[in-house]
Coordinates of C-alpha atoms in Angstrom, one line a residue:
X169 CA -28.2 -177.0 -162.4
X170 CA -30.0 -178.4 -159.3
X171 CA -29.6 -176.6 -156.1
X172 CA -30.1 -178.0 -152.6
X173 CA -32.9 -180.3 -151.3
X174 CA -34.3 -177.2 -149.6
X175 CA -34.4 -175.2 -152.9
X176 CA -37.8 -175.5 -154.6
X177 CA -36.3 -174.4 -157.9
X178 CA -35.7 -178.1 -158.5
X179 CA -38.9 -179.5 -160.1
X180 CA -38.2 -183.1 -159.5
X181 CA -37.6 -182.5 -155.9
X182 CA -41.0 -180.8 -155.6
X183 CA -42.7 -183.7 -157.3
X184 CA -40.9 -186.4 -155.3
X185 CA -41.1 -184.6 -152.0
X186 CA -37.4 -184.5 -151.3
X187 CA -37.5 -181.0 -149.8
X188 CA -40.0 -182.0 -147.2
X189 CA -38.0 -184.8 -145.4
X190 CA -36.7 -183.6 -142.1
X191 CA -33.9 -183.3 -142.1
X192 CA -5.2 -211.1 -143.6
X193 CA -3.3 -213.1 -144.7
X194 CA -0.1 -212.2 -146.6
X195 CA -1.8 -213.3 -149.7
X196 CA -4.8 -211.0 -149.2
X197 CA -2.5 -208.1 -148.1
X198 CA -0.4 -208.6 -151.2
X199 CA -3.3 -208.7 -153.5
X200 CA -5.0 -205.6 -152.1
X201 CA -1.9 -203.6 -152.3
X202 CA -1.4 -204.7 -155.8
X203 CA -4.9 -204.0 -156.7
X204 CA -4.7 -200.5 -155.6
X205 CA -3.3 -200.6 -159.0
X206 CA -3.2 -197.4 -160.7
X207 CA -5.0 -195.5 -158.0
X208 CA -3.3 -192.9 -155.8
X209 CA -3.9 -192.7 -152.1
X210 CA -4.3 -190.1 -149.4
X211 CA -3.1 -191.0 -145.9
X212 CA -5.4 -188.8 -144.0
X213 CA -6.1 -190.1 -140.9
X214 CA -7.8 -191.1 -144.0
X215 CA -5.3 -192.2 -146.6
X216 CA -5.6 -191.3 -150.3
X217 CA -4.0 -193.6 -152.8
X218 CA -3.4 -193.1 -156.4
X219 CA -4.8 -196.1 -158.3
X220 CA -2.0 -197.7 -160.1
X221 CA -3.4 -201.1 -160.3
X222 CA -0.7 -203.3 -159.6
X223 CA -3.2 -205.5 -160.2
X224 CA -4.9 -202.0 -161.6
X225 CA -6.4 -199.9 -159.0
X226 CA -3.9 -200.0 -156.3
X227 CA -0.4 -199.9 -157.1
X228 CA 2.2 -202.2 -157.4
X229 CA 4.4 -200.1 -155.3
X230 CA 2.5 -201.2 -152.2
X231 CA 2.0 -204.8 -153.2
X232 CA 2.6 -207.4 -150.6
X233 CA 3.3 -211.1 -150.4
X234 CA 3.7 -212.9 -153.7
X235 CA 1.5 -215.6 -152.3
X236 CA -1.4 -213.3 -152.9
X237 CA -0.4 -212.1 -156.3
X238 CA -3.1 -212.2 -158.9
X239 CA -2.5 -214.3 -162.0
X240 CA -4.0 -213.8 -165.4
X241 CA -4.8 -215.6 -168.6
X242 CA -5.4 -214.1 -171.9
X243 CA -8.9 -212.9 -172.7
X244 CA -10.3 -211.7 -176.1
X245 CA -8.7 -208.3 -175.6
X246 CA -6.2 -209.3 -173.0
X247 CA -3.1 -207.6 -174.2
X248 CA -1.0 -209.2 -171.5
X249 CA 2.6 -208.7 -170.8
X250 CA 5.2 -211.4 -170.2
X251 CA 4.1 -214.5 -168.4
X252 CA 0.7 -213.1 -167.7
X253 CA 2.0 -210.4 -165.3
X254 CA -0.2 -207.6 -166.7
X255 CA -3.4 -207.3 -168.6
X256 CA -6.0 -205.0 -170.1
X257 CA -9.8 -205.4 -170.7
X258 CA -10.8 -209.0 -171.2
X259 CA -8.0 -210.5 -169.2
X260 CA -8.8 -212.9 -166.3
X261 CA -7.6 -212.1 -162.8
X262 CA -7.3 -214.6 -160.0
X263 CA -7.9 -213.2 -156.5
X264 CA -6.2 -214.2 -153.3
X265 CA -9.0 -216.6 -152.4
X266 CA -8.7 -218.4 -155.7
X267 CA -11.9 -216.9 -157.3
X268 CA -11.5 -215.1 -160.6
X269 CA -13.0 -212.2 -162.5
X270 CA -12.6 -210.7 -165.9
X271 CA -10.9 -207.3 -165.9
X272 CA -13.2 -204.8 -167.7
X273 CA -12.0 -201.3 -168.3
X274 CA -13.4 -199.2 -171.2
X275 CA -11.0 -196.3 -170.4
X276 CA -7.8 -198.0 -171.6
X277 CA -6.7 -199.0 -168.1
X278 CA -4.4 -201.9 -167.3
X279 CA -3.1 -203.9 -164.4
X280 CA 0.2 -205.3 -163.3
X281 CA 1.0 -208.2 -161.0
X282 CA 4.7 -209.3 -161.4
X283 CA 5.7 -211.3 -158.3
X284 CA 9.4 -211.0 -159.3
X285 CA 9.3 -207.2 -159.3
X286 CA 7.0 -206.2 -156.4
X287 CA 8.2 -202.6 -156.4
X288 CA 8.1 -202.2 -160.2
X289 CA 5.9 -199.7 -162.0
X290 CA 2.1 -200.1 -161.4
X291 CA -0.7 -200.2 -163.9
X292 CA -2.8 -197.3 -165.2
X293 CA -6.3 -196.7 -163.9
X294 CA -7.3 -195.1 -167.2
X295 CA -5.4 -193.9 -170.3
X296 CA -5.6 -190.3 -169.0
X297 CA -4.2 -191.1 -165.5
X298 CA -0.5 -191.3 -164.9
X299 CA 1.1 -194.8 -164.4
X300 CA 2.2 -194.9 -160.8
X301 CA 6.0 -195.1 -160.4
X302 CA 6.6 -194.2 -164.1
X303 CA 4.7 -191.1 -164.8
X304 CA 4.5 -187.9 -162.8
X305 CA 1.2 -186.6 -161.3
X306 CA 0.9 -183.0 -162.4
X307 CA -1.2 -180.9 -160.0
X308 CA -3.3 -178.5 -161.9
X309 CA -3.2 -180.7 -165.0
X310 CA -4.4 -184.0 -163.6
X311 CA -7.5 -184.2 -161.5
X312 CA -8.3 -186.4 -158.5
X313 CA -11.6 -188.3 -159.3
X314 CA -11.8 -190.6 -156.3
X315 CA -14.0 -192.5 -153.9
X316 CA -13.8 -193.3 -150.2
X317 CA -13.6 -196.8 -148.9
X318 CA -15.6 -195.9 -145.9
X319 CA -16.7 -198.7 -143.5
X320 CA -13.9 -201.0 -144.5
X321 CA -11.0 -200.6 -142.0
X322 CA -13.0 -198.2 -139.8
X323 CA -16.6 -199.5 -139.6
X324 CA -19.7 -197.3 -139.5
X325 CA -23.2 -198.7 -138.8
X326 CA -24.9 -197.1 -141.8
X327 CA -22.2 -198.4 -144.2
X328 CA -22.0 -202.0 -142.9
X329 CA -25.3 -202.4 -141.1
X330 CA -25.3 -206.2 -141.4
X331 CA -22.2 -206.4 -139.2
X332 CA -23.8 -204.2 -136.5
X333 CA -27.3 -205.8 -136.7
X334 CA -25.7 -209.1 -135.6
X335 CA -24.7 -207.6 -132.3
X336 CA -27.5 -205.2 -131.5
X337 CA -28.8 -207.9 -129.2
X338 CA -25.8 -209.4 -127.3
X339 CA -25.2 -211.4 -124.1
X340 CA -22.7 -208.8 -122.8
X341 CA -25.3 -206.1 -122.2
X342 CA -23.6 -203.7 -124.5
X343 CA -25.5 -200.9 -126.2
X344 CA -23.9 -201.0 -129.7
X345 CA -23.4 -197.5 -131.2
X346 CA -20.0 -197.5 -132.9
X347 CA -16.9 -199.7 -133.5
X348 CA -15.8 -199.3 -129.9
X349 CA -19.0 -200.7 -128.5
X350 CA -19.3 -203.2 -131.3
X351 CA -15.9 -204.5 -130.4
X352 CA -16.9 -204.9 -126.8
X353 CA -20.1 -206.7 -127.8
X354 CA -18.2 -209.2 -130.1
X355 CA -16.1 -210.4 -127.2
X356 CA -14.0 -213.4 -128.1
X357 CA -15.5 -213.3 -131.6
X358 CA -13.7 -210.0 -132.3
X359 CA -10.8 -211.3 -134.3
X360 CA -12.9 -213.7 -136.4
X361 CA -15.6 -211.2 -137.1
X362 CA -13.4 -208.2 -138.0
X363 CA -11.0 -210.2 -140.1
X364 CA -13.9 -211.7 -142.1
X365 CA -15.2 -208.1 -142.6
X366 CA -11.9 -206.8 -143.8
X367 CA -11.4 -209.5 -146.3
X368 CA -14.9 -209.5 -147.8
X369 CA -16.2 -206.0 -147.6
X370 CA -13.6 -204.7 -150.0
X371 CA -11.8 -207.0 -152.4
X372 CA -9.4 -206.9 -155.3
X373 CA -12.4 -206.7 -157.7
X374 CA -13.6 -203.5 -156.0
X375 CA -10.4 -201.8 -156.9
X376 CA -10.6 -202.9 -160.4
X377 CA -14.2 -201.8 -160.6
X378 CA -13.2 -198.4 -159.2
X379 CA -10.7 -197.9 -162.0
X380 CA -13.3 -199.1 -164.5
X381 CA -15.7 -196.4 -163.2
X382 CA -13.2 -193.8 -164.4
X383 CA -11.8 -193.1 -160.9
X384 CA -8.1 -192.8 -160.2
X385 CA -7.8 -192.3 -156.4
X386 CA -9.1 -194.0 -153.3
X387 CA -9.3 -192.5 -149.8
X388 CA -9.1 -195.1 -147.0
X389 CA -9.8 -194.3 -143.4
X390 CA -7.8 -196.3 -141.0
X391 CA -7.8 -196.3 -137.2
X392 CA -5.0 -195.8 -134.7
X393 CA -5.6 -199.4 -133.6
X394 CA -3.8 -200.5 -136.8
X395 CA -0.7 -199.6 -134.8
X396 CA -1.6 -200.3 -131.1
X397 CA -4.2 -199.8 -128.4
X398 CA -3.7 -198.6 -124.9
X399 CA -5.4 -199.5 -121.6
X400 CA -9.0 -200.6 -122.1
X401 CA -9.4 -199.8 -125.8
X402 CA -11.3 -202.8 -127.2
X403 CA -10.4 -202.6 -130.9
X404 CA -8.7 -205.5 -132.8
X405 CA -5.0 -204.5 -132.9
X406 CA -2.9 -204.5 -136.0
X407 CA -5.0 -206.6 -138.4
X408 CA -6.3 -203.7 -140.4
X409 CA -2.7 -202.8 -141.2
X410 CA -2.3 -206.1 -143.0
X411 CA -5.1 -205.1 -145.3
X412 CA -4.0 -201.6 -146.1
X413 CA -1.4 -199.2 -145.0
X414 CA -3.3 -196.0 -145.5
X415 CA -4.5 -193.5 -142.9
X416 CA -5.8 -192.7 -139.5
X417 CA -9.5 -191.8 -139.4
X418 CA -10.2 -192.6 -135.7
X419 CA -8.0 -190.4 -133.6
X420 CA -8.6 -190.0 -130.0
X421 CA -9.5 -186.3 -129.8
X422 CA -7.7 -183.2 -128.8
X423 CA -7.0 -184.4 -125.3
X424 CA -4.9 -187.1 -126.9
X425 CA -3.4 -185.0 -129.7
X426 CA 0.1 -185.7 -128.5
X427 CA -0.5 -189.4 -129.0
X428 CA -1.9 -188.7 -132.4
X429 CA 1.3 -186.9 -133.3
X430 CA 3.2 -190.1 -132.6
X431 CA 0.9 -192.1 -134.8
X432 CA 1.2 -189.6 -137.6
X433 CA 5.0 -189.9 -137.5
X434 CA 4.8 -193.7 -137.6
X435 CA 2.5 -193.7 -140.6
X436 CA 4.5 -191.0 -142.4
X437 CA 7.8 -192.7 -141.7
X438 CA 6.5 -195.8 -143.4
X439 CA 4.8 -194.3 -146.5
X440 CA 7.7 -191.8 -147.1
X441 CA 10.0 -194.7 -147.9
X442 CA 11.0 -195.0 -151.6
X443 CA 9.0 -198.2 -152.0
X444 CA 5.7 -196.7 -151.1
X445 CA 5.8 -192.9 -151.6
X446 CA 4.4 -193.1 -155.1
X447 CA 1.3 -194.8 -153.9
X448 CA 0.4 -193.0 -150.7
X449 CA 0.5 -189.4 -151.9
X450 CA -1.5 -187.6 -149.3
X451 CA -1.7 -188.0 -145.5
X452 CA -4.6 -186.3 -143.8
X453 CA -4.4 -184.9 -140.3
X454 CA -7.6 -186.0 -138.4
X455 CA -10.8 -186.5 -140.2
X456 CA -13.3 -183.6 -139.7
X457 CA -11.7 -182.0 -136.7
X458 CA -14.1 -180.5 -134.2
X459 CA -13.5 -176.8 -134.7
X460 CA -16.8 -175.8 -133.1
X461 CA -16.0 -177.8 -130.0
X462 CA -12.3 -177.0 -129.4
X463 CA -11.9 -173.7 -131.2
X464 CA -9.6 -172.1 -133.8
X465 CA -6.6 -171.8 -131.5
X466 CA -6.5 -175.4 -130.6
X467 CA -7.1 -176.6 -134.2
X468 CA -4.4 -174.5 -135.7
X469 CA -2.0 -175.3 -132.9
X470 CA -2.4 -179.0 -133.5
X471 CA -2.2 -178.6 -137.3
X472 CA 1.1 -176.8 -136.9
X473 CA 2.5 -179.4 -134.6
X474 CA 1.4 -182.2 -136.9
X475 CA 2.9 -180.4 -139.9
X476 CA 6.2 -180.2 -138.2
X477 CA 6.1 -183.9 -137.1
X478 CA 5.2 -185.1 -140.6
X479 CA 7.8 -183.0 -142.4
X480 CA 10.5 -184.2 -139.9
X481 CA 9.7 -187.7 -141.0
X482 CA 9.4 -187.1 -144.7
X483 CA 11.7 -184.2 -145.5
X484 CA 10.6 -181.2 -147.6
X485 CA 10.2 -180.5 -151.2
X486 CA 8.6 -182.4 -154.1
X487 CA 9.1 -186.1 -153.9
X488 CA 9.9 -186.2 -150.2
X489 CA 6.9 -188.0 -148.6
X490 CA 3.2 -187.2 -148.9
X491 CA 1.2 -184.0 -149.2
X492 CA -0.4 -183.1 -145.9
X493 CA -4.2 -182.6 -145.9
X494 CA -5.9 -180.5 -143.2
X495 CA -9.6 -180.4 -142.8
X496 CA -11.2 -177.0 -142.9
X497 CA -13.3 -177.7 -139.8
X498 CA -16.6 -176.9 -141.7
X499 CA -15.6 -173.2 -141.7
X500 CA -15.1 -172.9 -145.5
X501 CA -11.9 -172.4 -147.4
X502 CA -11.6 -168.6 -147.1
X503 CA -10.7 -168.6 -143.4
X504 CA -7.5 -170.7 -144.1
X505 CA -6.0 -168.2 -146.5
X506 CA -2.5 -167.3 -145.1
X507 CA -2.4 -170.2 -142.6
X508 CA 1.0 -171.9 -142.6
X509 CA 2.2 -169.6 -145.4
X510 CA 5.3 -171.0 -147.1
X511 CA 4.5 -174.6 -145.9
X512 CA 5.5 -177.5 -148.0
X513 CA 2.6 -179.3 -149.9
X514 CA -0.3 -178.7 -147.6
X515 CA -3.8 -179.6 -149.0
X516 CA -7.0 -178.0 -147.8
X517 CA -9.7 -180.7 -147.4
X518 CA -13.4 -179.7 -147.5
X519 CA -16.4 -182.0 -146.8
X520 CA -19.4 -180.1 -148.2
X521 CA -22.6 -182.2 -147.7
X522 CA -25.8 -180.9 -149.2
X523 CA -27.8 -183.2 -146.8
X524 CA -26.5 -181.3 -143.8
X525 CA -26.0 -177.8 -145.0
X526 CA -28.5 -175.1 -144.1
X527 CA -28.5 -173.3 -147.5
X528 CA -26.5 -175.4 -149.9
X529 CA -25.9 -174.7 -153.5
X530 CA -23.1 -176.8 -154.9
X531 CA -22.3 -174.4 -157.7
X532 CA -21.1 -171.9 -155.1
X533 CA -18.5 -174.5 -154.0
X534 CA -16.8 -173.9 -157.3
X535 CA -16.2 -170.2 -156.6
X536 CA -14.7 -170.9 -153.1
X537 CA -12.6 -173.8 -154.4
X538 CA -11.1 -171.8 -157.3
X539 CA -10.3 -169.0 -154.9
X540 CA -8.7 -171.4 -152.4
X541 CA -6.6 -173.1 -155.1
X542 CA -5.3 -169.8 -156.4
X543 CA -4.4 -168.5 -152.9
X544 CA -3.9 -171.4 -150.5
X545 CA -3.0 -174.3 -152.8
X546 CA -4.3 -177.7 -153.6
X547 CA -7.9 -177.9 -152.4
X548 CA -9.9 -181.1 -152.5
X549 CA -13.4 -182.3 -151.6
X550 CA -12.3 -185.2 -149.4
X551 CA -16.0 -186.2 -148.9
X552 CA -19.3 -185.4 -150.5
X553 CA -22.3 -187.4 -151.6
X554 CA -25.3 -187.2 -153.9
X555 CA -27.6 -187.0 -150.8
X556 CA -30.0 -184.1 -150.7
X557 CA -31.5 -185.1 -147.3
X558 CA -30.4 -187.2 -144.3
X559 CA -32.5 -190.3 -145.1
X560 CA -31.0 -193.7 -144.6
X561 CA -30.8 -196.5 -142.0
X562 CA -28.6 -195.3 -139.1
X563 CA -27.3 -192.4 -141.2
X564 CA -27.9 -190.2 -138.2
X565 CA -26.7 -192.7 -135.6
X566 CA -28.0 -196.1 -134.4
X567 CA -30.3 -194.5 -131.8
X568 CA -31.7 -191.8 -134.0
X569 CA -35.4 -191.7 -134.6
X570 CA -36.9 -192.4 -138.0
X571 CA -37.3 -189.3 -140.2
X572 CA -40.7 -188.5 -141.6
X573 CA -40.9 -188.4 -145.4
X574 CA -38.0 -190.8 -146.0
X575 CA -39.8 -193.8 -147.3
X576 CA -39.6 -192.7 -151.0
X577 CA -35.8 -192.1 -150.6
X578 CA -35.2 -195.5 -149.0
X579 CA -37.1 -197.2 -151.9
X580 CA -34.4 -196.6 -154.5
X581 CA -35.6 -199.6 -156.6
X582 CA -38.8 -197.7 -157.4
X583 CA -37.2 -194.4 -158.5
X584 CA -38.3 -193.3 -161.9
X585 CA -36.2 -191.6 -164.5
X586 CA -37.0 -188.0 -163.4
X587 CA -35.7 -188.7 -159.9
X588 CA -32.6 -190.5 -161.2
X589 CA -31.9 -187.8 -163.7
X590 CA -32.3 -185.1 -161.1
X591 CA -30.0 -186.8 -158.7
X592 CA -27.4 -187.2 -161.4
X593 CA -27.5 -183.4 -161.9
X594 CA -26.6 -183.1 -158.2
X595 CA -23.7 -185.5 -158.6
X596 CA -22.4 -183.8 -161.7
X597 CA -22.6 -180.3 -160.2
X598 CA -20.8 -181.5 -157.0
X599 CA -18.0 -183.2 -159.0
X600 CA -17.4 -180.2 -161.2
X601 CA -17.5 -177.7 -158.3
X602 CA -15.0 -179.6 -156.2
X603 CA -12.7 -180.5 -159.2
X604 CA -10.6 -182.8 -157.1
X605 CA -12.9 -185.0 -155.1
X606 CA -13.6 -188.2 -153.2
X607 CA -17.2 -189.4 -153.1
X608 CA -18.4 -190.9 -149.8
X609 CA -18.6 -193.8 -150.1
X610 CA -17.9 -196.6 -152.6
X611 CA -20.4 -199.1 -151.2
X612 CA -23.1 -199.6 -148.6
X613 CA -23.5 -203.1 -147.3
X614 CA -26.9 -204.8 -147.1
X615 CA -29.0 -204.7 -144.0
X616 CA -30.1 -208.1 -142.8
X617 CA -33.4 -206.5 -141.6
X618 CA -34.2 -204.7 -144.9
X619 CA -32.8 -207.4 -147.1
X620 CA -31.1 -204.7 -149.2
X621 CA -28.9 -201.6 -148.8
X622 CA -30.1 -198.3 -147.5
X623 CA -28.7 -194.8 -147.9
X624 CA -28.6 -195.1 -151.7
X625 CA -27.5 -191.5 -152.3
X626 CA -24.2 -192.4 -150.5
X627 CA -23.6 -195.6 -152.4
X628 CA -21.4 -194.9 -155.5
X629 CA -21.4 -198.5 -156.7
X630 CA -25.2 -198.6 -156.6
X631 CA -25.6 -195.2 -158.2
X632 CA -23.3 -196.2 -161.0
X633 CA -25.5 -199.2 -161.7
X634 CA -28.8 -197.3 -161.4
X635 CA -27.9 -194.1 -163.2
X636 CA -27.5 -191.2 -160.6
X637 CA -23.7 -191.6 -160.8
X638 CA -22.2 -190.9 -164.3
X639 CA -20.5 -193.8 -166.1
X640 CA -17.6 -191.4 -166.8
X641 CA -16.9 -188.8 -164.2
X642 CA -15.4 -186.5 -166.8
X643 CA -19.0 -185.9 -167.9
X644 CA -19.1 -183.3 -165.0
X645 CA -16.5 -181.1 -166.6
X646 CA -18.0 -177.6 -167.3
X647 CA -21.2 -178.3 -165.4
X648 CA -20.7 -175.2 -163.2
X649 CA -19.4 -172.9 -165.9
X650 CA -22.8 -171.2 -166.2
X651 CA -22.4 -169.7 -162.8
X652 CA -18.8 -168.7 -162.8
X653 CA -17.6 -165.3 -163.9
X654 CA -14.4 -165.0 -166.0
X655 CA -12.5 -163.8 -163.0
X656 CA -13.4 -166.8 -160.9
X657 CA -11.8 -169.5 -163.1
X658 CA -8.8 -171.4 -161.7
X659 CA -6.0 -171.5 -164.4
X660 CA -4.3 -174.6 -162.9
X661 CA -1.4 -172.6 -161.4
X662 CA -0.8 -173.2 -157.7
X663 CA 1.5 -171.2 -155.4
X664 CA 5.0 -172.8 -155.8
X665 CA 5.2 -174.0 -152.3
X666 CA 1.8 -175.8 -152.6
X667 CA 3.4 -178.4 -154.8
X668 CA 6.9 -178.6 -153.2
X669 CA 8.5 -175.9 -155.4
X670 CA 10.7 -173.0 -154.6
X671 CA 10.5 -171.9 -151.0
X672 CA 8.6 -174.9 -149.8
X673 CA 8.9 -175.4 -146.1
X674 CA 10.1 -171.9 -145.4
X675 CA 7.6 -170.8 -142.7
X676 CA 7.3 -167.5 -141.1
X677 CA 9.7 -167.6 -138.1
X678 CA 6.9 -166.3 -135.9
X679 CA 4.6 -169.3 -136.7
X680 CA 5.9 -171.4 -133.9
X681 CA 5.2 -168.7 -131.3
X682 CA 1.8 -168.0 -132.9
X683 CA 0.7 -171.7 -132.6
X684 CA 2.1 -173.1 -129.4
X685 CA 1.4 -176.8 -128.7
X686 CA -0.2 -177.9 -126.5
X687 CA -2.6 -175.0 -126.9
X688 CA -3.3 -172.6 -124.0
X689 CA -7.1 -172.8 -124.6
X690 CA -9.6 -175.4 -125.8
X691 CA -12.7 -173.3 -126.0
X692 CA -15.7 -173.3 -125.8
X693 CA -15.5 -176.8 -124.3
X694 CA -12.9 -176.4 -121.6
X695 CA -11.9 -173.7 -119.2
X696 CA -8.3 -173.1 -118.3
X697 CA -8.8 -175.0 -115.0
X698 CA -10.5 -177.9 -116.8
X699 CA -7.6 -178.2 -119.3
X700 CA -5.3 -179.1 -116.4
X701 CA -7.5 -182.1 -115.6
X702 CA -7.3 -183.6 -119.0
X703 CA -5.1 -186.7 -119.5
X704 CA -1.5 -185.7 -120.5
X705 CA 1.2 -187.5 -122.3
X706 CA 5.0 -187.4 -122.2
X707 CA 7.5 -188.3 -125.0
X708 CA 9.3 -191.1 -123.1
X709 CA 7.8 -194.2 -124.8
X710 CA 9.3 -196.6 -127.3
X711 CA 8.5 -195.9 -130.9
X712 CA 6.8 -198.6 -132.9
X713 CA 7.5 -199.2 -136.6
X714 CA 5.1 -200.6 -139.2
X715 CA 6.2 -203.8 -140.9
X716 CA 6.6 -204.0 -144.6
X717 CA 5.3 -206.8 -146.8
X718 CA 7.1 -210.1 -147.6
X719 CA 7.4 -211.6 -151.1
X720 CA 7.7 -215.3 -151.6
X721 CA 8.9 -214.9 -155.2
X722 CA 11.3 -212.1 -154.3
X723 CA 12.5 -212.9 -150.8
X724 CA 15.6 -210.6 -151.0
X725 CA 13.8 -207.5 -152.2
X726 CA 14.2 -204.5 -149.8
X727 CA 10.9 -203.6 -148.3
X728 CA 12.2 -200.9 -146.0
X729 CA 12.8 -200.7 -142.3
X730 CA 9.5 -198.8 -141.7
X731 CA 11.4 -195.7 -140.8
X732 CA 12.3 -193.2 -143.5
X733 CA 14.4 -190.7 -141.4
X734 CA 16.8 -192.3 -138.9
X735 CA 17.3 -188.8 -137.3
X736 CA 13.6 -188.6 -136.4
X737 CA 14.2 -190.3 -133.0
X738 CA 12.1 -188.4 -130.4
X739 CA 10.4 -191.0 -128.2
X740 CA 6.7 -191.8 -128.5
X741 CA 4.1 -190.0 -126.4
X742 CA 2.7 -192.2 -123.6
X743 CA 0.3 -191.4 -120.8
X744 CA 1.9 -190.1 -117.7
X745 CA -0.5 -192.3 -115.7
X746 CA 0.4 -195.5 -117.5
X747 CA 4.1 -195.4 -117.9
X748 CA 5.7 -198.8 -118.6

């Protein structure tokens, strides 16, 4: 198999020079939730959802207002249920905006959209994936084959460059670098621009296409501003929640970790309710925590506090709320063995990127992943890509300099079969090594300057069309077997507590003392004296709850109060400097 971009054992890389490059409305909300049909989700400060396609990729369990329910008419192979409330390949789906598309799925998937039963069972992403709400997901037997919806509810310049290019020059004198500064530059156009982005960047058809690509989960980053903003934070408040109740990606940093705990509780209380727990199956605690900046003590202190807060909201044991994903801090899985021993359903999330690793070889990921799954528990690749270098418009930031040698990698339309086939080997090796994975990301929007999309090796949808992404991700199975010894194979058996079995939630009684929160040190970034100068928060605020959907065709259906555990009533953290 192919190794990294820096490994000259890959002939096609030598030839091509890769190794030398340096370095809504209720209607919309309802439809998107339904369309997450058949796909499971992770709330991770990035939420992962199991595709159940209540419309077919999403899940009916999370469907919203009936005003946005998709309708269907029989196609040549429609196989519809009663009154056009479900369909298979060949059926016609009407989206929230009135446009239609033909549902195509060669893997036996189906969708459901029954406005009279908004919390009924969902569809199936593929014949081999469990039907959400009706069939159990069996860890060790079923595999996450997923994709991130990056750039949708939390924007990134390299993923949606057209949105950013519009405001690079602005009359407010703002240097646009990220969503914070983009929001400032938009000024009174903020609500209009962001809502238009939310409703067009990802639509119902994307979820159907994701299932048709053989994928069964989606991971959706969502910012804290889905709940609220404080002080001078410029983000559009609340609107992203109406498009998807998934996960926090943009938390505020360790100085505001107490505030993050409040938001984790609010998200978890909502998704742990019976109506939604089958859809949102994993909640991640902070995306790519800055271990190198704040240190091991601070990271593990926060993770322990977050675990306690989430399990207070959800309860313990299989079926009680989501799994909890913790990012490994780019330290590798081995260092986490023994952390939170006995904890209930904790997932280790790794983000190995060939493009940014010094000596990458994706086959080696398989060895580390198998070891982690045998000892720690469920281990996923929450992010990875096909990229073998860091080429791409704004991939390294909006103010980054152009990288020499990237022109061939930007010109994806000219790639010949040897390049495409070589990149496909990278994709297959990565998928097989990680076993349970989420590619970053589903789509890259077009640049208005380039007239096309950049960063092709990060663009699943484009790779699927052009050939460096497999039409069926199961093609990756066994790709890494050639490098694994017989003692390094994972047999599918996780520790019992890892999946909510016997003993789940029984932590070592010394764990609390070992991981005090707030942490005593945040090194190497802050000295003890400096820590005392950081903003602090106090649990004296009013807790907010997230609103459930409404259903025109089923107005009396119980959508939940937004709060799963009525005994979880500790006040919200608020700044001691900005008390109400």
